[in-house]
mmCIF file of C-alpha atoms in Angstrom:
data_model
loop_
_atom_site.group_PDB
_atom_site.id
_atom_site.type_symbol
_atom_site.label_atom_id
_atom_site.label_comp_id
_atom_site.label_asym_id
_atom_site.label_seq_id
_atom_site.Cartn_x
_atom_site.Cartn_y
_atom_site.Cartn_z
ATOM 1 C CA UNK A 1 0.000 0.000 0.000
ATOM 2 C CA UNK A 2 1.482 3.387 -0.892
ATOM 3 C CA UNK A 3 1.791 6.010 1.950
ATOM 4 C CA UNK A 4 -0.766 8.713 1.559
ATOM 5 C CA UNK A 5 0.969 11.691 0.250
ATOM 6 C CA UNK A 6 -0.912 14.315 2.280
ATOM 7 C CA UNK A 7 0.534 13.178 5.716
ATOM 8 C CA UNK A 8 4.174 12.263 4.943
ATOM 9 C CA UNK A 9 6.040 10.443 7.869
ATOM 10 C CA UNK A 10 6.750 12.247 10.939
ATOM 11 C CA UNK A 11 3.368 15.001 10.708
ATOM 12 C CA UNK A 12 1.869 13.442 13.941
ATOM 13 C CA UNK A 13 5.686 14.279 15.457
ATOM 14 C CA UNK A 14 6.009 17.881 14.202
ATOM 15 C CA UNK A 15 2.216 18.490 15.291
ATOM 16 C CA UNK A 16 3.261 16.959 18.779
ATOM 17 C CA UNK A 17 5.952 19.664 18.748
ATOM 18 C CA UNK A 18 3.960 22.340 17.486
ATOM 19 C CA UNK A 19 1.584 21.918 20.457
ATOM 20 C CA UNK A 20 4.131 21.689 22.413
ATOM 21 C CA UNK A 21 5.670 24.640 21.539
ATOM 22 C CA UNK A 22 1.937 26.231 22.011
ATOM 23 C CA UNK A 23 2.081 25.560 25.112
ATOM 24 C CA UNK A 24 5.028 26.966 26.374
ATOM 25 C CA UNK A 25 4.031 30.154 24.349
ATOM 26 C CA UNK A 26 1.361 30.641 26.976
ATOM 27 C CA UNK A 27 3.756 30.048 30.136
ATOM 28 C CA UNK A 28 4.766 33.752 30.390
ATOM 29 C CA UNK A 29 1.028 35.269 30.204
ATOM 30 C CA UNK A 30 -0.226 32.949 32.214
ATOM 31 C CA UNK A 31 2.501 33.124 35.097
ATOM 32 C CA UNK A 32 1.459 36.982 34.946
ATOM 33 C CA UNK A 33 -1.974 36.259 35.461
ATOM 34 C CA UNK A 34 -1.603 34.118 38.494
ATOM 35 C CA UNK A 35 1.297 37.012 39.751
ATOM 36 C CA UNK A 36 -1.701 39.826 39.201
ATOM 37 C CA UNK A 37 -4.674 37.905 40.835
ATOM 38 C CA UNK A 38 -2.608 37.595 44.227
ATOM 39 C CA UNK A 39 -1.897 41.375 43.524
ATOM 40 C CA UNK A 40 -5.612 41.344 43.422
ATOM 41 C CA UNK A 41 -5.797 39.249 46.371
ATOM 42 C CA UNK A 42 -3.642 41.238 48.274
ATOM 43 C CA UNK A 43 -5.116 44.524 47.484
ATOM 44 C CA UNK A 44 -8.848 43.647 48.587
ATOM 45 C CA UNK A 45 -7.579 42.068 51.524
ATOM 46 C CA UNK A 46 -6.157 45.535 52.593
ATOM 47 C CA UNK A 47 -8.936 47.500 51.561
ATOM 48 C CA UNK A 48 -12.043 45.391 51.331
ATOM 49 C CA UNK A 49 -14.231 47.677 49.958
ATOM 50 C CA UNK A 50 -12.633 47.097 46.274
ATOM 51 C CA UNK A 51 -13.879 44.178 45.142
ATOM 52 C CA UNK A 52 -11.031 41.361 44.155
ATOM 53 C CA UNK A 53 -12.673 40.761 40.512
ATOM 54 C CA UNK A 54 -12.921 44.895 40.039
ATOM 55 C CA UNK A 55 -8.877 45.059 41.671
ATOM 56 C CA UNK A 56 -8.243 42.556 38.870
ATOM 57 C CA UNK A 57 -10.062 44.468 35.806
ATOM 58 C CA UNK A 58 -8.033 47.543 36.855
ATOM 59 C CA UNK A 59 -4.739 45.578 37.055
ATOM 60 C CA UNK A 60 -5.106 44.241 33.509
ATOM 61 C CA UNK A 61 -5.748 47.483 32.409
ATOM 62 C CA UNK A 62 -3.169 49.011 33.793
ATOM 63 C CA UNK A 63 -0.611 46.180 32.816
ATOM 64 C CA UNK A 64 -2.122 47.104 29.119
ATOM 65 C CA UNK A 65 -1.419 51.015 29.387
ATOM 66 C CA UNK A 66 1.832 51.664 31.731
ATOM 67 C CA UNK A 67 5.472 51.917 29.857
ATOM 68 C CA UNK A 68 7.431 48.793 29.633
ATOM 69 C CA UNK A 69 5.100 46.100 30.327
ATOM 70 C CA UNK A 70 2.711 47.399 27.846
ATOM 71 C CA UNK A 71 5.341 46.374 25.280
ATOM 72 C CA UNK A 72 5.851 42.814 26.746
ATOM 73 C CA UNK A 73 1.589 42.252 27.242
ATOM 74 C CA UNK A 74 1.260 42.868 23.699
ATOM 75 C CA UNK A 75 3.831 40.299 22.704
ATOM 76 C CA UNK A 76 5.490 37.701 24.994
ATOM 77 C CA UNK A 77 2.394 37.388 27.499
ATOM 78 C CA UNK A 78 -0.695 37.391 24.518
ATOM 79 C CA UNK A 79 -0.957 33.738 24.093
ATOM 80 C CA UNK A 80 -0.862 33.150 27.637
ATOM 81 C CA UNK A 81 -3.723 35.878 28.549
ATOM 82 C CA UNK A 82 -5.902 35.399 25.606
ATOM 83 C CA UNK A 83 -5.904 31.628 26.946
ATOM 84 C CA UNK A 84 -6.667 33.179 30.747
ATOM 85 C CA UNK A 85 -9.408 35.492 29.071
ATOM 86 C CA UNK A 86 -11.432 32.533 27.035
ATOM 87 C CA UNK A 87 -10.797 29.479 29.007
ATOM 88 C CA UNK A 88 -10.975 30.597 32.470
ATOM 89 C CA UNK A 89 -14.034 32.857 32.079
ATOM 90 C CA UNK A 90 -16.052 29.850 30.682
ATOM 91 C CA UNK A 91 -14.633 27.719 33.834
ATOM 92 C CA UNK A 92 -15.614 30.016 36.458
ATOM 93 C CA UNK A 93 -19.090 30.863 34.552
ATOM 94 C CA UNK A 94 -19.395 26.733 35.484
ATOM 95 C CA UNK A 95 -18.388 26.901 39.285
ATOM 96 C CA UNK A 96 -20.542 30.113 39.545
ATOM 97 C CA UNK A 97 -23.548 27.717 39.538
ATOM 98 C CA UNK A 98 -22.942 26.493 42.681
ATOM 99 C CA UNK A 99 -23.448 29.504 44.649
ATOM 100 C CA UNK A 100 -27.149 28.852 43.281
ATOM 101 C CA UNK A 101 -29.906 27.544 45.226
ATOM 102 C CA UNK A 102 -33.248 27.193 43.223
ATOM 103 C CA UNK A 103 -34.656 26.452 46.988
ATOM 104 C CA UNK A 104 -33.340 29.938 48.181
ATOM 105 C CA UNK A 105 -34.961 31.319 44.905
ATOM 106 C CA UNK A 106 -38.075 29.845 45.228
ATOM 107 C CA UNK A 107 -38.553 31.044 48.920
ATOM 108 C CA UNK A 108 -38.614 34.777 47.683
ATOM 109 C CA UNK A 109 -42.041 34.042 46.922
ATOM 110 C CA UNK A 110 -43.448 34.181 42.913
ATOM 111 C CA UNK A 111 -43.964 38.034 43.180
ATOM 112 C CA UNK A 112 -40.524 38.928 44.718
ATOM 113 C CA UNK A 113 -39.376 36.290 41.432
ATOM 114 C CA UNK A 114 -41.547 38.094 38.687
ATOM 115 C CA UNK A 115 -40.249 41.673 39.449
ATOM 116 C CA UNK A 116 -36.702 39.945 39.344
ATOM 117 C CA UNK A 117 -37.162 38.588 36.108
ATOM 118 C CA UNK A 118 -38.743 41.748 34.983
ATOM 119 C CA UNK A 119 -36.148 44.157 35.751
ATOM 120 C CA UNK A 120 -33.763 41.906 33.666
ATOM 121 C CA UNK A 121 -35.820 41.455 31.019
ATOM 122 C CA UNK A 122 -36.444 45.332 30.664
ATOM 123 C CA UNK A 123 -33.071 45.971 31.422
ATOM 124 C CA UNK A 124 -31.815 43.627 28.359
ATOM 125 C CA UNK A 125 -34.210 44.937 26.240
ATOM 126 C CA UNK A 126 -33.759 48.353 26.666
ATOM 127 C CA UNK A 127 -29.975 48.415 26.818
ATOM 128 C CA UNK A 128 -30.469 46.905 23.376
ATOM 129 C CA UNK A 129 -32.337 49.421 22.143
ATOM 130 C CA UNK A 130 -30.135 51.899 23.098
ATOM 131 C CA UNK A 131 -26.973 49.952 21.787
ATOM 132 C CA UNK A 132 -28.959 49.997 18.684
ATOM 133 C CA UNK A 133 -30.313 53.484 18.200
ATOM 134 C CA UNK A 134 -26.405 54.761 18.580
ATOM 135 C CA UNK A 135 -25.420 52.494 16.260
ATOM 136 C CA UNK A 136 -22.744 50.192 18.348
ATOM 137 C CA UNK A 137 -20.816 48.054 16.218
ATOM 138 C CA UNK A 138 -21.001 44.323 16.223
ATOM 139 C CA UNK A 139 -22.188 42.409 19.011
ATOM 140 C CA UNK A 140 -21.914 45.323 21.589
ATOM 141 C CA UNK A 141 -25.562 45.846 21.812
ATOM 142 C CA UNK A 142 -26.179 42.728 22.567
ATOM 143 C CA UNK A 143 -22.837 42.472 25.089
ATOM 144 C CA UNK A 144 -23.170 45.622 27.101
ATOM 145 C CA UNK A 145 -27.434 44.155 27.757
ATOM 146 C CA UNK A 146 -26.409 40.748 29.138
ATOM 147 C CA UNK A 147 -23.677 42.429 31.306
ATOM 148 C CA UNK A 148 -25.522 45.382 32.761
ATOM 149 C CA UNK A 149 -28.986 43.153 32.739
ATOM 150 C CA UNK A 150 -27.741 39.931 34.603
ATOM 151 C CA UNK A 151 -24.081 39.350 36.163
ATOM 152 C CA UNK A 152 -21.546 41.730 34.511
ATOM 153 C CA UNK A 153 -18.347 40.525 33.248
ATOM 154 C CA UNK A 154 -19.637 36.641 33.621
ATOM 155 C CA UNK A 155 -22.747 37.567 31.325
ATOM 156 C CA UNK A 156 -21.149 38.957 28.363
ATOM 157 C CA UNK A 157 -18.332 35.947 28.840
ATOM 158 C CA UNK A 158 -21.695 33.852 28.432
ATOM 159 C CA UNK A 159 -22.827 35.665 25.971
ATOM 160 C CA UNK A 160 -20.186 35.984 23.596
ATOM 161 C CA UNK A 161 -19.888 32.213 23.579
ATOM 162 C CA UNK A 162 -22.757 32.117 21.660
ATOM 163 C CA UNK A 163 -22.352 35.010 19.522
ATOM 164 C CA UNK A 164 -18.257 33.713 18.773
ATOM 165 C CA UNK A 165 -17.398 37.501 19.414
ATOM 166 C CA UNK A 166 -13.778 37.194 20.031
ATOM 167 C CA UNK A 167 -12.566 38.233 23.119
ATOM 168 C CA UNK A 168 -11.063 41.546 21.690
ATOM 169 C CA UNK A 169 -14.648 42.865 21.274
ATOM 170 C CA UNK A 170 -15.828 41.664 24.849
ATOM 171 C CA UNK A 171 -13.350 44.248 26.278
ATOM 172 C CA UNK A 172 -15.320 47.442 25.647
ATOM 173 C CA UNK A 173 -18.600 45.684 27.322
ATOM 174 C CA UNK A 174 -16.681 44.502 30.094
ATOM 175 C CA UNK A 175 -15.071 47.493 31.266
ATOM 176 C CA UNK A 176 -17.674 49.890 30.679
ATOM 177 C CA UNK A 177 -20.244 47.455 32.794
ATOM 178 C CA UNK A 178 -17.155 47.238 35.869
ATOM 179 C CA UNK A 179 -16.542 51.409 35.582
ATOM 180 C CA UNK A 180 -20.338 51.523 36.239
ATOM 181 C CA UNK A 181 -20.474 48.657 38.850
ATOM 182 C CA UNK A 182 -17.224 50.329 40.845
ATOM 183 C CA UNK A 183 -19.156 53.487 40.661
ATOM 184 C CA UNK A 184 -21.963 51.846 41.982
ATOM 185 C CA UNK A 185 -20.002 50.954 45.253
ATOM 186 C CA UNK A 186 -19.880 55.116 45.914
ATOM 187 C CA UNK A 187 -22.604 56.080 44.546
ATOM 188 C CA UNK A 188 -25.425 53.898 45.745
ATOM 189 C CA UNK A 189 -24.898 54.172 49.654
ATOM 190 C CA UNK A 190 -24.971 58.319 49.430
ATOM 191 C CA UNK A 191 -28.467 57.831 47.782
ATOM 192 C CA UNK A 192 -29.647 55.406 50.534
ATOM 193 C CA UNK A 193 -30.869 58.500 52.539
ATOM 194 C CA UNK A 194 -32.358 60.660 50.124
ATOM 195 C CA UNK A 195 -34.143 58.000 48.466
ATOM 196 C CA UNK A 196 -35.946 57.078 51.980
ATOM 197 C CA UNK A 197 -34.745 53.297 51.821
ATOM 198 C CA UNK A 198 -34.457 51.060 54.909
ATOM 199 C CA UNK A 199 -31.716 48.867 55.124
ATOM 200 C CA UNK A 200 -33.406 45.754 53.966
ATOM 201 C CA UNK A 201 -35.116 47.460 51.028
ATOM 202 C CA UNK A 202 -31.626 48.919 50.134
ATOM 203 C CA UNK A 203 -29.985 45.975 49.976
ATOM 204 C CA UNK A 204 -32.742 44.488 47.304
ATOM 205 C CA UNK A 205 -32.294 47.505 45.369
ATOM 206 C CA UNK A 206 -28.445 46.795 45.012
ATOM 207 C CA UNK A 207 -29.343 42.977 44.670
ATOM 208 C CA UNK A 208 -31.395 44.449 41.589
ATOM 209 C CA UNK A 209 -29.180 47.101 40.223
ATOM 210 C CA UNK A 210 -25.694 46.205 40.570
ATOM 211 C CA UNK A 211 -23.607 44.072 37.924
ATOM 212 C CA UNK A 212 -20.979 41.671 39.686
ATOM 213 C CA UNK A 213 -21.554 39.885 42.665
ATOM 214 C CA UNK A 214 -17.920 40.951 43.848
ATOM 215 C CA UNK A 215 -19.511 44.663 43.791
ATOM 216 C CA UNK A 216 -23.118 43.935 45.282
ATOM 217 C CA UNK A 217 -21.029 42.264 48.209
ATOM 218 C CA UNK A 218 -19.153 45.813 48.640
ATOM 219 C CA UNK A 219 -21.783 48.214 48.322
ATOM 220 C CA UNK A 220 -24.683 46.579 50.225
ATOM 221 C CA UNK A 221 -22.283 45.724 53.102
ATOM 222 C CA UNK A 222 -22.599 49.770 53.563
ATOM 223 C CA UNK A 223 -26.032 48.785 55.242
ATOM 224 C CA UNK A 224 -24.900 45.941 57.797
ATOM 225 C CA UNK A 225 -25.370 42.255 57.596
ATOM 226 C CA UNK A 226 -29.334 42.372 56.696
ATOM 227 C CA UNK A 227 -29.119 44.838 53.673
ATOM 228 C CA UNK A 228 -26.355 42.301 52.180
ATOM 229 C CA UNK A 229 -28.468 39.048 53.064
ATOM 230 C CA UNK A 230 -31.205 40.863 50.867
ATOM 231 C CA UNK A 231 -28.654 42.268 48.345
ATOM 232 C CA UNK A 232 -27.088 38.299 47.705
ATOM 233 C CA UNK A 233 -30.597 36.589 47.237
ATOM 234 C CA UNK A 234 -32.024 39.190 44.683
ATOM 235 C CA UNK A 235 -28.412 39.357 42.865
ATOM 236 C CA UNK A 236 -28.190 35.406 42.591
ATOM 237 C CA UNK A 237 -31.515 35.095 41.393
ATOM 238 C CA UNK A 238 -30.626 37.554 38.511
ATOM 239 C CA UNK A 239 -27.414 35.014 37.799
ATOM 240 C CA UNK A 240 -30.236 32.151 37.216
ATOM 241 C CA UNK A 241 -31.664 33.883 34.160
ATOM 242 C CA UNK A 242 -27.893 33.193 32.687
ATOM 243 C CA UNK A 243 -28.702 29.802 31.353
ATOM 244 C CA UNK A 244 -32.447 30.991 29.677
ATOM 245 C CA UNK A 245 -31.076 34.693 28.181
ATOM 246 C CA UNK A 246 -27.996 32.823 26.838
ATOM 247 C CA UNK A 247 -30.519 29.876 25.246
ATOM 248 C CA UNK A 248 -32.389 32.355 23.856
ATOM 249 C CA UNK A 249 -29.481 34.353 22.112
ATOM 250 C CA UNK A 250 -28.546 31.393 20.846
ATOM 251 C CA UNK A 251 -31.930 30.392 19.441
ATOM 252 C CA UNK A 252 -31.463 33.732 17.744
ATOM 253 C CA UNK A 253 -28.569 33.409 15.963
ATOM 254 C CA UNK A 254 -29.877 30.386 14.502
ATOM 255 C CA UNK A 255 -32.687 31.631 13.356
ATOM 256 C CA UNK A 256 -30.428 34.392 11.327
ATOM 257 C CA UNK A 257 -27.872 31.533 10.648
ATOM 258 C CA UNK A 258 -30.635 30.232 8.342
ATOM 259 C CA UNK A 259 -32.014 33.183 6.728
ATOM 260 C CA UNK A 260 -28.329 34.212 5.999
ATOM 261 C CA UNK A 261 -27.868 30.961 4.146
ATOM 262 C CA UNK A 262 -30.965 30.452 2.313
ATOM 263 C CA UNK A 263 -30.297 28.550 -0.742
ATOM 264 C CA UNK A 264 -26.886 26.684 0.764
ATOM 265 C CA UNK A 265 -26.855 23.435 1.644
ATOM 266 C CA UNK A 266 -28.348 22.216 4.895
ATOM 267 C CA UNK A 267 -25.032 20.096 4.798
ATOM 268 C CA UNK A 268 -22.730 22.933 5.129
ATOM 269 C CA UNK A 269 -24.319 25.260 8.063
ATOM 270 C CA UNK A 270 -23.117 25.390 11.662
ATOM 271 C CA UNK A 271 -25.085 26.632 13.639
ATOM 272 C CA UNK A 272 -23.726 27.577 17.212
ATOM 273 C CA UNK A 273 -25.252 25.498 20.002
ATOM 274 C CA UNK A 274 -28.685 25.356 21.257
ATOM 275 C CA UNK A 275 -26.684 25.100 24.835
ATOM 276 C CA UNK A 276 -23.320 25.767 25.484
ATOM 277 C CA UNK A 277 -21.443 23.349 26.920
ATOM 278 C CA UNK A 278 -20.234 25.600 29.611
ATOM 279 C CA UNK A 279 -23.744 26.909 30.074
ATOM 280 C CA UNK A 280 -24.709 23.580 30.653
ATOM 281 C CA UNK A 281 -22.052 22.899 33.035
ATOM 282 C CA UNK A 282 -23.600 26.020 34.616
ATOM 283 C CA UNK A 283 -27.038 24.670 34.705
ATOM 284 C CA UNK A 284 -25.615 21.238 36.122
ATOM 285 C CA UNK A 285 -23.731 22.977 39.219
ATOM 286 C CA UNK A 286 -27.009 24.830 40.155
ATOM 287 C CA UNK A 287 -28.949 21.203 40.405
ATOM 288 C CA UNK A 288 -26.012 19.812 42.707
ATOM 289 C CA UNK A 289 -25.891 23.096 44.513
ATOM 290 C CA UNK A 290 -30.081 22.761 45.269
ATOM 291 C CA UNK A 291 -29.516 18.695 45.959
ATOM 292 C CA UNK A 292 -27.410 19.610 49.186
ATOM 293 C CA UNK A 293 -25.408 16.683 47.976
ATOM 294 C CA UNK A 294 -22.155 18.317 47.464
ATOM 295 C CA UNK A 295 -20.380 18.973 51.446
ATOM 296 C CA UNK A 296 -20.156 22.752 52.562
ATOM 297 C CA UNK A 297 -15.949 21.831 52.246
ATOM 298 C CA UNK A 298 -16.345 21.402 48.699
ATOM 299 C CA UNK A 299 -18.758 24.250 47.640
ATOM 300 C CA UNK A 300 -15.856 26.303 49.483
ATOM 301 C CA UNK A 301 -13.080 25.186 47.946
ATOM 302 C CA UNK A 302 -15.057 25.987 44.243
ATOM 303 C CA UNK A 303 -16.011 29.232 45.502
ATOM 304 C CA UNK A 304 -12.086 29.889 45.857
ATOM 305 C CA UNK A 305 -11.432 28.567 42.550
ATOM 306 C CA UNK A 306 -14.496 30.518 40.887
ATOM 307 C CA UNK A 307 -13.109 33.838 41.728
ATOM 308 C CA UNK A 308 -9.494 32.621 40.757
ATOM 309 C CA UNK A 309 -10.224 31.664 37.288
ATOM 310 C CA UNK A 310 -12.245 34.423 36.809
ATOM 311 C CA UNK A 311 -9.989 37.248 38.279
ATOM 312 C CA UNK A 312 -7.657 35.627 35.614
ATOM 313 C CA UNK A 313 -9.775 36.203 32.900
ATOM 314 C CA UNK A 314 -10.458 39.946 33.504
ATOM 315 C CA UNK A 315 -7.366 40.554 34.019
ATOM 316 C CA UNK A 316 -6.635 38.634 30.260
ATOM 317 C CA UNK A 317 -9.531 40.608 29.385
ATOM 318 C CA UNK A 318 -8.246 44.121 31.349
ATOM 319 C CA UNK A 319 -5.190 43.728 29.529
ATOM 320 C CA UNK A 320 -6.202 44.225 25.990
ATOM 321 C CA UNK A 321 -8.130 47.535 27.284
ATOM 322 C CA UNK A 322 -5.978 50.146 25.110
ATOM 323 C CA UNK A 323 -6.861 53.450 27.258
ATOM 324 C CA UNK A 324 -6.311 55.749 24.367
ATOM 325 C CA UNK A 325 -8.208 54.036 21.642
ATOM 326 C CA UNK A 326 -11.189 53.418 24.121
ATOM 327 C CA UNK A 327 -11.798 56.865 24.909
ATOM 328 C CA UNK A 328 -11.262 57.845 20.685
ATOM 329 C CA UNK A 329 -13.663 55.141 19.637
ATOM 330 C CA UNK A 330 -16.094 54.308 21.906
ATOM 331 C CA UNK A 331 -17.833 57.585 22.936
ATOM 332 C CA UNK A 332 -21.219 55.918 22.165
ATOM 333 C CA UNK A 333 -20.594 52.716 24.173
ATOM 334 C CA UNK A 334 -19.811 54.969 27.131
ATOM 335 C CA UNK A 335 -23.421 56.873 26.252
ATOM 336 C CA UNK A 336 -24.803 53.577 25.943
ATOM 337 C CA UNK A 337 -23.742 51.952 29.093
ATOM 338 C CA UNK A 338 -24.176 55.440 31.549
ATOM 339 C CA UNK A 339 -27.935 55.187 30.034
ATOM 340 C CA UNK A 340 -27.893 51.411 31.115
ATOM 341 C CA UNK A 341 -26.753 52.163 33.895
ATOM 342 C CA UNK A 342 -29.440 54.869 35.061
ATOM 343 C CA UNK A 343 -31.946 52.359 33.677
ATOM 344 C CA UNK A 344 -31.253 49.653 35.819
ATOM 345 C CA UNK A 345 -31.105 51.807 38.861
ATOM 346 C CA UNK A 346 -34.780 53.413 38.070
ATOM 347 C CA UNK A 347 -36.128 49.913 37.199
ATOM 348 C CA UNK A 348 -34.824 48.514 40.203
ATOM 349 C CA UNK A 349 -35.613 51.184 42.693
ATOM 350 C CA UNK A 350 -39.517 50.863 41.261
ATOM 351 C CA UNK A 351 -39.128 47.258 41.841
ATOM 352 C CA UNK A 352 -37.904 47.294 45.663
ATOM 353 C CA UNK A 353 -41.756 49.689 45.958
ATOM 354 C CA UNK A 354 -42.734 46.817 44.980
ATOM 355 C CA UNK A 355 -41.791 43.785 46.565
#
């Protein structure tokens, strides 16, 4: 039998080494990553009112913009963070499910549950709007509504997993919705007063109107142990719509995955997944999480490694944030998001009346 001549002898070798060499590409980014999230560590540690995600955001961003490491980020360390950026965010969206209780959920009572879901829905549907009435290019509409609408950073991670943005055009969602969430941290306690809110309805209106989990923990923590009780319950029930807003996107895009190739052959489409796996492994953490079967140990030890991996990421994702060519190009974004922003904080303030 004659060899085949499209893999002559030795391609399975030079591919081993080609991976190989792959891998140790990614060593230098990645040993950066793990030296800025203890950096990260550190830094909320001393000052606990920055959250350790928001510390790491900031890091990234400034590893991206200062003199001499800028250089070395865009270079040496890219295969290593663009790896810490993808991989890790889709990791930690998994572990993030087991913070969830559909028990704790269902014990806010069906009302509590539909204003929940409503403020997220008009949230997403609004920032949408807005993304597309000033004209936001690519998926940034749809980026910036997940983010602001459901869990920050982790959302439009989810998000673009369907949509197969690459990660470059995550990082204009993703720091715009952690400016706003950091400012939240300020600016939501002085309104606490004025606005007439106890401490238990203030901590469901940051539960409803703040981004990250990392920053809900720091601003409703202003109001004592009962106002962040209230803050986590509302927040994490805003995570569970994740797994249906992310289904849905997805149903979208294969809806316009057909129209676009109308006439080609049903053969040749790919269509992106009905589920991601990740948002699966999501969806499978939350049903452990509500069996009780997994020991409190364990759900500690992945509550550690959830906020590792995804510290790593934004960092990753922090450093490809370009300071100067943010602030040139994405004037509208920043209109976009400050408008989110206000809307999610009048939506959720009607909804703590409410409840």
């Amino acid at each position: 039998m004659t060899q085949d001549v499209a893999t002559p002898v030795g391609s399975d070798k030079q591919g081993g080494l080609l991976s190989r060499g792959l891998r140790y590409k990614r060593l230098p980014g990645l040993a950066l990553a793990a030296a800025a999230v203890a950096a990260a560590w550190l830094i909320h540690a001393a000052v606990p009112v920055l959250p350790f995600l928001t510390v790491a955001v900031i890091l990234g961003i400034l590893s991206a913009n200062l003199p001499g490491i800028s250089t070395a980020v865009e270079g040496v360390m890219q295969p290593g963070l663009v790896l810490a950026a993808k991989r890790f965010m889709r990791l930690g969206i998994v572990l993030l499910g087991l913070k969830l209780s559909l028990i704790d959920v269902a014990e806010l009572g069906w009302a509590t549950l539909g204003i929940v879901v409503g403020i997220v829905l008009l949230t997403f549907v609004g920032t949408l709007l807005l993304g597309k009435a000033l004209k936001l290019p690519g998926d940034q509409p749809l980026l910036l509504a997940a983010g602001f609408s459901i869990c920050g950073a982790s959302a439009i991670g989810a998000m673009s997993g369907v949509t197969k943005t690459d990660h470059r055009g995550t990082v204009v969602p993703i720091a715009l919705v952690t400016l706003c969430g950091t400012l939240a941290i300020a600016v939501l306690p002085a309104l606490k007063g004025p606005l007439g809110l106890d401490d238990v309805q203030f901590g469901h209106w940051v539960g409803a109107g703040v981004h990250d989990v990392g920053q809900v923990v720091a601003t409703a923590q202003t109001a004592g142990a009962t106002a962040l009780a209230g803050a986590l319950i509302i927040k994490l029930t805003r995570v569970l719509m994740l797994a249906p807003m992310v289904t849905g996107a997805a149903l979208v895009q294969r809806y316009r995955s057909r129209a676009a190739a109308n006439g080609t052959e049903k053969s040749n489409l790919k269509f992106p997944p009905l589920i991601p796996l990740f948002v699966a492994g999501f969806m499978a953490m939350i049903v452990l999480r509500t069996l009780g079967i997994l020991p409190h140990a364990a759900l500690q030890v992945a509550a550690i490694a959830q906020d590792l991996l995804l510290a790593a990421a934004l960092f990753g994702l922090g450093a490809s944030v370009q300071m100067r060519s943010l602030l040139h190009t994405s004037g509208r974004a920043i209109v976009a998001a400050m408008l989110s922003w206000g809307l999610i904080g009048v939506l959720a303030y009607v909804g703590v009346q409410l409840i």
